[in-house]
Structures are given as C-alpha cells and as structure tokens.
PDB file of C-alpha atoms in Angstrom:
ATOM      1  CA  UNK A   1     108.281  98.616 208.098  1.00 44.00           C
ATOM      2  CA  UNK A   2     109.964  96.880 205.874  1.00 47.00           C
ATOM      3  CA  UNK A   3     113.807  97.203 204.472  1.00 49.00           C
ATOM      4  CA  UNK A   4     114.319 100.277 202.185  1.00 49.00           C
ATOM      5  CA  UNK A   5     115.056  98.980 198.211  1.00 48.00           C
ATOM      6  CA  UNK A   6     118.591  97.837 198.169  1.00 47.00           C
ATOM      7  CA  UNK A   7     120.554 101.172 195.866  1.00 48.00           C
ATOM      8  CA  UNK A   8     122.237  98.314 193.833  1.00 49.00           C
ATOM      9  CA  UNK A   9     118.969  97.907 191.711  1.00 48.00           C
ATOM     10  CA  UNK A  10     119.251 100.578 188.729  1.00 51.00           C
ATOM     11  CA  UNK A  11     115.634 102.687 187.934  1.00 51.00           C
ATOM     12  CA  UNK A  12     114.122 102.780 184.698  1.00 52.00           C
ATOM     13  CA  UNK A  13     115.937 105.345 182.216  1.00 50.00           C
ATOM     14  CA  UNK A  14     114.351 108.393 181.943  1.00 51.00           C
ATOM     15  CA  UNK A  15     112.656 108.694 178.255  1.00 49.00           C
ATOM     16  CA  UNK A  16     114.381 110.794 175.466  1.00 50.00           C
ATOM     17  CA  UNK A  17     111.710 113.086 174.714  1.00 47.00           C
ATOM     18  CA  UNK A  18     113.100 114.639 171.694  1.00 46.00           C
ATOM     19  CA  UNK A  19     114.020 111.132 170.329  1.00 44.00           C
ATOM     20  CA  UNK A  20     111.091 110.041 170.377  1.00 45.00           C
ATOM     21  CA  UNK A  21     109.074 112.419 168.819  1.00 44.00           C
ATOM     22  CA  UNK A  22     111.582 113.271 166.046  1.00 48.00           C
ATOM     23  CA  UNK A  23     112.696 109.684 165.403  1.00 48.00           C
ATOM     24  CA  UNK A  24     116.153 108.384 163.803  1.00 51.00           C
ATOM     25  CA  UNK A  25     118.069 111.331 162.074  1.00 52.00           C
ATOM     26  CA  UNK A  26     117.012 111.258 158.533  1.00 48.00           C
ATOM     27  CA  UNK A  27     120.147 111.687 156.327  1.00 53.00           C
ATOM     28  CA  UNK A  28     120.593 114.671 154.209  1.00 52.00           C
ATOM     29  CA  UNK A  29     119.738 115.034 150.411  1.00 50.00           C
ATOM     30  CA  UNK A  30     122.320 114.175 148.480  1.00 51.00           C
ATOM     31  CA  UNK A  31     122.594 117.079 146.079  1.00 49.00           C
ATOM     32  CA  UNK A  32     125.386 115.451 143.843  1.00 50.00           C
ATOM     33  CA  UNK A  33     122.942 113.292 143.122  1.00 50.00           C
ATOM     34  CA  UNK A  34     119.790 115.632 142.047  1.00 48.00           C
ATOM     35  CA  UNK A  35     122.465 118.105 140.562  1.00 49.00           C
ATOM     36  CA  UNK A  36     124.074 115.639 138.357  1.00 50.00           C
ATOM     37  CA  UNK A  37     123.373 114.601 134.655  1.00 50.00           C
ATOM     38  CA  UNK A  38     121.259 110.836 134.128  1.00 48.00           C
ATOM     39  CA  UNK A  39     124.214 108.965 132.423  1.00 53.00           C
ATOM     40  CA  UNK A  40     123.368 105.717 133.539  1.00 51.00           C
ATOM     41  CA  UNK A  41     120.762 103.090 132.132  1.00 52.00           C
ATOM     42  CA  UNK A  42     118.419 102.762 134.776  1.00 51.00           C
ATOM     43  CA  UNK A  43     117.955 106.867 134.628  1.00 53.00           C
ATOM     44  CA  UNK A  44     117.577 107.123 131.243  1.00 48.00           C
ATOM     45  CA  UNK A  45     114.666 104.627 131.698  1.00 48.00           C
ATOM     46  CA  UNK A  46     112.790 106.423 134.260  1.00 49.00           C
ATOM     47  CA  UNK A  47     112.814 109.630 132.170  1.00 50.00           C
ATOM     48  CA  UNK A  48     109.567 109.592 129.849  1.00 55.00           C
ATOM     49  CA  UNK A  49     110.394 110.322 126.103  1.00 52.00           C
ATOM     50  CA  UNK A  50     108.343 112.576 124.508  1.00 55.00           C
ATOM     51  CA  UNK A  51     106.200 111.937 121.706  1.00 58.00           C
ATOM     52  CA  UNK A  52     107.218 112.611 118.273  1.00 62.00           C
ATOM     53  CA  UNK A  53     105.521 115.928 117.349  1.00 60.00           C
ATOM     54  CA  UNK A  54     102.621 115.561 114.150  1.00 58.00           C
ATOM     55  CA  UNK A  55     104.253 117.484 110.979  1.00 52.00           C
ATOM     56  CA  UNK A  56     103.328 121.202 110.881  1.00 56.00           C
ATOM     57  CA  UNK A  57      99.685 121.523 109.047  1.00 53.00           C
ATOM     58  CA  UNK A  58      99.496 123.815 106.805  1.00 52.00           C
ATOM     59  CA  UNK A  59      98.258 127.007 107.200  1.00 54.00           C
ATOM     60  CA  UNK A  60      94.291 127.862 106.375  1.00 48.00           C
ATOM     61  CA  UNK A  61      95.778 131.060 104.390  1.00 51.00           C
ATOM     62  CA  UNK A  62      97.859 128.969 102.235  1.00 80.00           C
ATOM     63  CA  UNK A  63      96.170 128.244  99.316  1.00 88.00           C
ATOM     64  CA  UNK A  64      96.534 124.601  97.702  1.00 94.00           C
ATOM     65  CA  UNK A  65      98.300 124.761  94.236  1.00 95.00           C
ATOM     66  CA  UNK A  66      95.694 124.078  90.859  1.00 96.00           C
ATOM     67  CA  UNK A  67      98.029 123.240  88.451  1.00 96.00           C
ATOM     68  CA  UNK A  68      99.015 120.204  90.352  1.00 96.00           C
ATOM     69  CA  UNK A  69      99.183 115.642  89.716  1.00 96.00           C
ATOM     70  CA  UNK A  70      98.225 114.191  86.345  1.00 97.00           C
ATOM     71  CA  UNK A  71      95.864 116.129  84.081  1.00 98.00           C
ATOM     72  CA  UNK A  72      93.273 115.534  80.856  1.00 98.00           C
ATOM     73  CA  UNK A  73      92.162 117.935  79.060  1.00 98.00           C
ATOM     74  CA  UNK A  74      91.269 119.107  75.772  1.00 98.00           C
ATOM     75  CA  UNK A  75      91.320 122.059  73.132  1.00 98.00           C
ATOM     76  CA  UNK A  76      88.187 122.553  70.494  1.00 98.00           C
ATOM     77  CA  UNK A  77      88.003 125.989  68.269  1.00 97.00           C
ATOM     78  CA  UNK A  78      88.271 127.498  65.091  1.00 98.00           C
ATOM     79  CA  UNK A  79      91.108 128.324  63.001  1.00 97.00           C
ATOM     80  CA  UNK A  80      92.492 129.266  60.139  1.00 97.00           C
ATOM     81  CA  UNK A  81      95.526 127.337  57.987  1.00 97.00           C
ATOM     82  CA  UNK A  82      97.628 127.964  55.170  1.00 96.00           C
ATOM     83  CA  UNK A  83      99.087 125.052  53.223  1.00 95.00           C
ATOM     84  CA  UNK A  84     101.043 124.633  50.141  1.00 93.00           C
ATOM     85  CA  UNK A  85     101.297 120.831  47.827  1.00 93.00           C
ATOM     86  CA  UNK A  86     103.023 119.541  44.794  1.00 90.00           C
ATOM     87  CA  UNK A  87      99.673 119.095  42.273  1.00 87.00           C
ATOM     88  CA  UNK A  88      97.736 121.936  42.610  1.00 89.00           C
ATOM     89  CA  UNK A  89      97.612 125.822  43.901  1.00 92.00           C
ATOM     90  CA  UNK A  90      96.074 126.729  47.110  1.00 92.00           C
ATOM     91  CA  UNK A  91      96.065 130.544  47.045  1.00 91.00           C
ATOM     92  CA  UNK A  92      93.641 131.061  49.987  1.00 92.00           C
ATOM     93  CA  UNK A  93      93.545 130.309  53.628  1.00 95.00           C
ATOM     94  CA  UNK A  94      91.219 127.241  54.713  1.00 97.00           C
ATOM     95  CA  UNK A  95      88.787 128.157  57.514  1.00 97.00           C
ATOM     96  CA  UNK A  96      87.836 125.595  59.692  1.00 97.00           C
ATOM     97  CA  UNK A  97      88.353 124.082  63.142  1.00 96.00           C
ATOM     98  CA  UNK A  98      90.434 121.605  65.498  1.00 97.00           C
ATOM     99  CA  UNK A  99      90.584 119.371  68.480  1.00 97.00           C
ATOM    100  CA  UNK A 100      93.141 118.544  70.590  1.00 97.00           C
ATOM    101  CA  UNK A 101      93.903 116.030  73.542  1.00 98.00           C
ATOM    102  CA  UNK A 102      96.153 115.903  76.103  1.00 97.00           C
ATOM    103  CA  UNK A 103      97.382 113.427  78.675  1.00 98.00           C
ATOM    104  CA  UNK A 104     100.281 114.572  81.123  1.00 98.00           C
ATOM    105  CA  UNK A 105     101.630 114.979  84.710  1.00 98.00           C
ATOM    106  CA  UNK A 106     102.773 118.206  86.134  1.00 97.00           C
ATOM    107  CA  UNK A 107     106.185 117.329  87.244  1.00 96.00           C
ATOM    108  CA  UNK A 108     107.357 120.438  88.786  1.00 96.00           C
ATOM    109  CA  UNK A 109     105.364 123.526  89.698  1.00 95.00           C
ATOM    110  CA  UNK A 110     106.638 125.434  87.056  1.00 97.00           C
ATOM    111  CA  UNK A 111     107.335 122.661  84.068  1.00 98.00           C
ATOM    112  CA  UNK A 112     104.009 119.884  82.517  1.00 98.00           C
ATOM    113  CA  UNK A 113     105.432 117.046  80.271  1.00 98.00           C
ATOM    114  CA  UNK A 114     102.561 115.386  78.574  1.00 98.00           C
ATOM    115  CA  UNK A 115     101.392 114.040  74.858  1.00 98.00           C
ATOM    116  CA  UNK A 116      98.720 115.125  72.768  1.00 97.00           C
ATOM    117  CA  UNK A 117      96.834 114.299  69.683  1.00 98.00           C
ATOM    118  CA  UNK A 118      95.805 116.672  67.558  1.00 97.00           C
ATOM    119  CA  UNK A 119      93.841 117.165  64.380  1.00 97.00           C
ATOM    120  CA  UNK A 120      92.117 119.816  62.141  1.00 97.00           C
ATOM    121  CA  UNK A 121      89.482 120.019  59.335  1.00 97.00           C
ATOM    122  CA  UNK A 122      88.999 122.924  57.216  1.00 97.00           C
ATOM    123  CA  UNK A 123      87.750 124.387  53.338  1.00 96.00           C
ATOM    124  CA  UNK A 124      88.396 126.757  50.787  1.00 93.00           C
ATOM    125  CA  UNK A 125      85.799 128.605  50.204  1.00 87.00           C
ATOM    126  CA  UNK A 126      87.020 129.806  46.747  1.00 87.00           C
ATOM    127  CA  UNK A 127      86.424 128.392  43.229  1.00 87.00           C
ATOM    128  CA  UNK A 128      87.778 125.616  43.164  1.00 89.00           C
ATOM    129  CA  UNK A 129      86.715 124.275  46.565  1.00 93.00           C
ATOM    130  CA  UNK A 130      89.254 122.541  48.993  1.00 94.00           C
ATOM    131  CA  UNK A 131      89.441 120.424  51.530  1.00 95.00           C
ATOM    132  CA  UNK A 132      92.184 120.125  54.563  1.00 96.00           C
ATOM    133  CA  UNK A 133      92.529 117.782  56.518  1.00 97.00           C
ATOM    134  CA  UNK A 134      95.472 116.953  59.162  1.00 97.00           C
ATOM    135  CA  UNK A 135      96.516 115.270  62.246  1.00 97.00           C
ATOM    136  CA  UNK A 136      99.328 114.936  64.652  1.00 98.00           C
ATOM    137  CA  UNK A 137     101.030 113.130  67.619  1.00 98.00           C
ATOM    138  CA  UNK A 138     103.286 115.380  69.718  1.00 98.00           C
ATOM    139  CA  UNK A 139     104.977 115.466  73.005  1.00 98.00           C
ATOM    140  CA  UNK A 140     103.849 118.733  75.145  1.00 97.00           C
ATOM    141  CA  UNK A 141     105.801 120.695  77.434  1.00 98.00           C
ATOM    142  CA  UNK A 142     104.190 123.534  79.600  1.00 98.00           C
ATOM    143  CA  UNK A 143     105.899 126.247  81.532  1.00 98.00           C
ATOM    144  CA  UNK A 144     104.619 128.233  84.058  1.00 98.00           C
ATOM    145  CA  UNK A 145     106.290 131.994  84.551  1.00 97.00           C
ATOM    146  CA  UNK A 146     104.266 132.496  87.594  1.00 96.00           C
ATOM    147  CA  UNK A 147     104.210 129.597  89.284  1.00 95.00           C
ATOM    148  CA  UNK A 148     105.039 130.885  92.316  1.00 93.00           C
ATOM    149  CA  UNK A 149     102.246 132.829  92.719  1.00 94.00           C
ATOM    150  CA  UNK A 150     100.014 130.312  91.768  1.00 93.00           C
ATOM    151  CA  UNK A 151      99.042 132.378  88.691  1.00 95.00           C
ATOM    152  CA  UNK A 152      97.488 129.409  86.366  1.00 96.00           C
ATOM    153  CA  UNK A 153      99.184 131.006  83.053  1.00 98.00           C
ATOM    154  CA  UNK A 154     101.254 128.394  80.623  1.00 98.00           C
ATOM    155  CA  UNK A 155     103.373 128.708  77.998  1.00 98.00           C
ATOM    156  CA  UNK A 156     103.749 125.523  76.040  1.00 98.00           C
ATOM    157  CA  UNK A 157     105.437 123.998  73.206  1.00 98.00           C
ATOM    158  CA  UNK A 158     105.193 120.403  71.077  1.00 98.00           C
ATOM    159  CA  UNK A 159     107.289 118.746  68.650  1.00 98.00           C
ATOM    160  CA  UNK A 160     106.224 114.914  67.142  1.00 98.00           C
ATOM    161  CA  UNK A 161     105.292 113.783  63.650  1.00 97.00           C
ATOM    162  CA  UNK A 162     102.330 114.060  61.111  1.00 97.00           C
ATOM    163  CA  UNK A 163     100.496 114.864  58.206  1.00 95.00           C
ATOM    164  CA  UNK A 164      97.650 115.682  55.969  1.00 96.00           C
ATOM    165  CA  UNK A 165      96.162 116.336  52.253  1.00 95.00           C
ATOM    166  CA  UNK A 166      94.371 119.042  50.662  1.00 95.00           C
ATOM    167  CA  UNK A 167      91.444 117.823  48.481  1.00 94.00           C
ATOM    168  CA  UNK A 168      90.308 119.603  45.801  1.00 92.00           C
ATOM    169  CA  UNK A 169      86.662 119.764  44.139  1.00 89.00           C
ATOM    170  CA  UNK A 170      85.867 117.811  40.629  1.00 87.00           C
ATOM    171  CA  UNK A 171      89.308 116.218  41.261  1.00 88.00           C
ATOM    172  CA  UNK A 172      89.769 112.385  42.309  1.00 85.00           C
ATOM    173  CA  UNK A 173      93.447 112.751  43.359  1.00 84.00           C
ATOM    174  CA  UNK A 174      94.548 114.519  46.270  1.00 86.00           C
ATOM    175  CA  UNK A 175      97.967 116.130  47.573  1.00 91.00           C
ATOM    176  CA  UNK A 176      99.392 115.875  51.139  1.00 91.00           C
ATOM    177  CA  UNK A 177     102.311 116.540  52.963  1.00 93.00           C
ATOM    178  CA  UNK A 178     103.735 114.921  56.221  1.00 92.00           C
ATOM    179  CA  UNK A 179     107.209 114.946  58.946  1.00 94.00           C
ATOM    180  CA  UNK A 180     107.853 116.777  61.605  1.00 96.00           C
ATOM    181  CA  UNK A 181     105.532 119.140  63.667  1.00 98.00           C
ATOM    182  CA  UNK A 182     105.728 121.706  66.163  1.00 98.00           C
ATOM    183  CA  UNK A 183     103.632 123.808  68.564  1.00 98.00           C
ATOM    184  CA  UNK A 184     103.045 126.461  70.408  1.00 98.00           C
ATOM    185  CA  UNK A 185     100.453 128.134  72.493  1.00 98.00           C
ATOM    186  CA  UNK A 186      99.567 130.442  75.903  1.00 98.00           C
ATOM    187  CA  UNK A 187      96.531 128.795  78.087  1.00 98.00           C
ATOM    188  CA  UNK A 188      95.446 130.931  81.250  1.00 98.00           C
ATOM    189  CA  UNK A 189      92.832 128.310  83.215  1.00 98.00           C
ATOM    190  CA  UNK A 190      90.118 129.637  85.742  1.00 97.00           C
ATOM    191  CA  UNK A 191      89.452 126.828  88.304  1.00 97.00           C
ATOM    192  CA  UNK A 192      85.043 127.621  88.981  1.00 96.00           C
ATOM    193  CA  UNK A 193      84.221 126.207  92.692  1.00 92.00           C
ATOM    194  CA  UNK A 194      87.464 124.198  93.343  1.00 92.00           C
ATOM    195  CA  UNK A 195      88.127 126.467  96.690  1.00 90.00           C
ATOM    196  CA  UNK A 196      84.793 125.124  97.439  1.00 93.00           C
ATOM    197  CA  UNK A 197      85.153 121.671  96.496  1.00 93.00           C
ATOM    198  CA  UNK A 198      88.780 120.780  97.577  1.00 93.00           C
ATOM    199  CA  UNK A 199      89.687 123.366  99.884  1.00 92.00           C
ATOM    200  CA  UNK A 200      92.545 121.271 101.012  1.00 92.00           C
ATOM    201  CA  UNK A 201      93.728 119.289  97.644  1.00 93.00           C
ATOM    202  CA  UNK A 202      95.086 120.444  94.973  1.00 94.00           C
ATOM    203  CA  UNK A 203      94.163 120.427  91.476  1.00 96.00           C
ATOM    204  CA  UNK A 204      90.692 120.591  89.886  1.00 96.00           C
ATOM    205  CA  UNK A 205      88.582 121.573  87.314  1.00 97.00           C
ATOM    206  CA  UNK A 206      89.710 124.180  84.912  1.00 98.00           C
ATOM    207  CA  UNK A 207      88.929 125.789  81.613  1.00 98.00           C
ATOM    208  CA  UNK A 208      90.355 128.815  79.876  1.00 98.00           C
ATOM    209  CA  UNK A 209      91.151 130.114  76.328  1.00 98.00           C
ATOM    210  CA  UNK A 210      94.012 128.842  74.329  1.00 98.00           C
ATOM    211  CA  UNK A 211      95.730 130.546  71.412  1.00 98.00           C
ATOM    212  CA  UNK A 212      98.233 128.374  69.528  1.00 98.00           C
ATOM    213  CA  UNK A 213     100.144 127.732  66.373  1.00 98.00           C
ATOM    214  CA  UNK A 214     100.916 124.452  64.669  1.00 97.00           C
ATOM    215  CA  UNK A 215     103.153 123.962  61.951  1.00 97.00           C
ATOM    216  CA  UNK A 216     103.744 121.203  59.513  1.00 97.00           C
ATOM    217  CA  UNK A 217     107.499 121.734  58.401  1.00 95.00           C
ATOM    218  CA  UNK A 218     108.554 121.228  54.614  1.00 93.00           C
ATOM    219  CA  UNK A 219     110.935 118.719  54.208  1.00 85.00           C
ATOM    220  CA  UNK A 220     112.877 120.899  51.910  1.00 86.00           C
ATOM    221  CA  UNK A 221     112.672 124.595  50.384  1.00 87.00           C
ATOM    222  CA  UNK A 222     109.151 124.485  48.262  1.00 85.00           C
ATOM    223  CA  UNK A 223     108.359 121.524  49.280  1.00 92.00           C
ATOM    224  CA  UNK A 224     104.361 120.529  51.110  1.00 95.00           C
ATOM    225  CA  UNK A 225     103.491 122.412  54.246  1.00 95.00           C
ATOM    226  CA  UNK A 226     100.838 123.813  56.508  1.00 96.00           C
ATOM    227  CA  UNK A 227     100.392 126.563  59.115  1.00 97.00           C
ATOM    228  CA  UNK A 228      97.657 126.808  61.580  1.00 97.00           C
ATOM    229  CA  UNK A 229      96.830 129.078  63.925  1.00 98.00           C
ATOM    230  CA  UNK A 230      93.768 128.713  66.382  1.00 98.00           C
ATOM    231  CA  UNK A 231      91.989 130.193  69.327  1.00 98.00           C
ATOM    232  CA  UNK A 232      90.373 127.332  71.196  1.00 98.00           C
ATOM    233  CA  UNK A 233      88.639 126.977  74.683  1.00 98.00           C
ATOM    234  CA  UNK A 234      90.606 124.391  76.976  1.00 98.00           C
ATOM    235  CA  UNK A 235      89.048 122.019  79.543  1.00 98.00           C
ATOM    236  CA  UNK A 236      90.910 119.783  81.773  1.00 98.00           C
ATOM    237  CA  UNK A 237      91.321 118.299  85.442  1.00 98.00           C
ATOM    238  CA  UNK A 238      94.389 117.999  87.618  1.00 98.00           C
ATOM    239  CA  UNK A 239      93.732 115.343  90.089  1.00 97.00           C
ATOM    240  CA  UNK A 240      96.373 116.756  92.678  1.00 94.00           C
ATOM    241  CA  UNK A 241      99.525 115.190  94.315  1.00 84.00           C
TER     242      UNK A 241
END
C-alpha cells in the first residue's frame, strides 16, 4: 500500500450553492431617483413631447354664418317719387321703377360697409306728361339687430351725392336738381340650398324683399328735390370668410 496523502495538501472548497444560483447581489432601486423630478438635460430628452393638439372643429350643430366675406348684389322694383323744380309744377307723384348695385364686405357680424349705385326712371301720368329721371353714388352701411342668432334681417342706411331732372311734354327745356343724398331701407334675405351647398362655409346665395327710401335733399328751403320710396326684390352672394 502506498503512503496515505500527506494532510498538508488543502481539498477543493466546497461550492456555494446559494451563490451560485442567485449570482452577485443586485443593488437596490434607487427610489430617490424614480421619485424625483427630470431637471436635468439628458431627462428632459428622453421624455417624448406630445404633439400639439389640431384646433377644436366645430361642431356639426353649429350652423355657418350667411351674412358673411364680400358681397354683390342688387335691388330692381317699382316705386313711386315726388319731386319739386324751379321752371315748372309737378303736382303728382311719378310712378316708375329703380335699380340698385352694391359692392361691400361684411366687416363685423352685425355691421356691412359697402357702395352702391343707384338710379330711377319714372312718369307723370297727368296732362302735361313728365319725365324723372335720377341717379346716385352712395356709401352703404348695414346693421344687423339679430346677428347673433343668425337672423339674416338688415337695417341699412346711405349718404353720397347726386341728381336728376324732370322733363316735361311739348317742352324742350328741362329742370333738375342735384347734392346730397341719403338712404334707407330693411332687407330680410332667404339663403335657397346653401345648407346644401356649403354646409361648412359661410355665405351664399340670397334674395329677399327690400323696402327703402331715397331722398334728394334741397339745397335750401323751396329749393329742387325728390323723394322716393320703393319696394324692390334683392339678390346677392356673400362669398364667406
């Protein structure tokens, strides 16, 4: 037999089970850390801004205003006008009829600033038979009571310059009269098919009666000057903001 293994010679170290199987210690979470606000740069960075969020659309119940952008329109009907010159009598009202039309922009939803041209031709039917004929240039103003409700009803009123004569039968010379003018009127406009058509725009097509004075002022007491009052049928388009 031979000698017995000297006891100087150290065995193998018995194996750390629980070392092995768990590994190092892992260290703990540092909740300062996750607690804590991002201050620094390189947090800020890592946090994803959010998107900027689309402007509120507006609601399918809300109802896109008519009376709304730059407009055209115009005014044809009949009327009837009183005038009074230097060189002969006019003791009966002329019967006739009138256009007018108007250019603008509706600058608020309750105030229209616009110009119009306007101009009416009428007779006498009574011996001796008369002629009148006048025009204008004016700046018009609309105002809108109910614009809040979207009720399309205008009150509206003109001032510029113009004139006109009165002609008289068997007579080669005529008499006129001219200066300032001024108007006024109430439109209500109905707006056929624009829910249908622009649904989502404003403005549109739109026609409606129109009842309206206009008066050529006398420069002085008994001097030349004409009164007319209409009733007229409007049509116009708002091409929207």
């Amino acid at each position: 037999m031979g000698p017995a293994p000297s006891g100087g010679s150290p065995g193998p170290a018995p194996s750390d089970s629980s070392a092995g199987a768990e590994g190092p210690e892992a260290d703990p979470e540092d909740s300062s850390r996750s607690e804590r606000k991002l201050d620094g740069p390189g947090d800020a960075a890592a946090v994803e801004t959010p998107a900027e969020a689309p402007p509120p659309a507006r609601p399918a119940s809300e109802k896109p205003p008519r009376v709304d952008g730059t407009y055209v329109g115009g005014t044809l009907g009949p009327g009837i006008s009183f005038a009074r010159v230097n060189d002969f009598p006019t003791p009966n009202p002329f019967v006739g009829g009138g256009a007018t039309l108007r250019v603008g922009e509706v600058i608020y939803p309750w105030l229209s600033i616009g110009v119009e041209i306007s101009g009416n031709l009428a007779y006498r039917s009574a011996d001796p038979r008369q002629r009148l004929l006048q025009g204008a240039f004016l700046v018009d103003f609309g105002f809108y009571p109910a614009a809040k409700k979207q009720i399309p009803l205008s009150l509206r009123a003109g001032f510029g310059a113009g004139g006109g004569a009165v002609r008289e039968a068997r007579r080669t010379d005529r008499s006129g009269f001219g200066g300032a003018v001024f108007t006024a009127a109430v439109r209500y406009e109905f707006f056929p098919g624009a829910a249908k058509r622009r649904p989502t725009r404003g403005g549109g097509f739109s026609i409606g009666p129109e009842l309206g004075w206009i008066g050529f002022m006398p420069a002085a007491k008994g001097r030349p000057m004409s009164h007319t009052v209409y009733l007229g049928l409007y049509v116009g388009f708002y091409f929207g903001s």
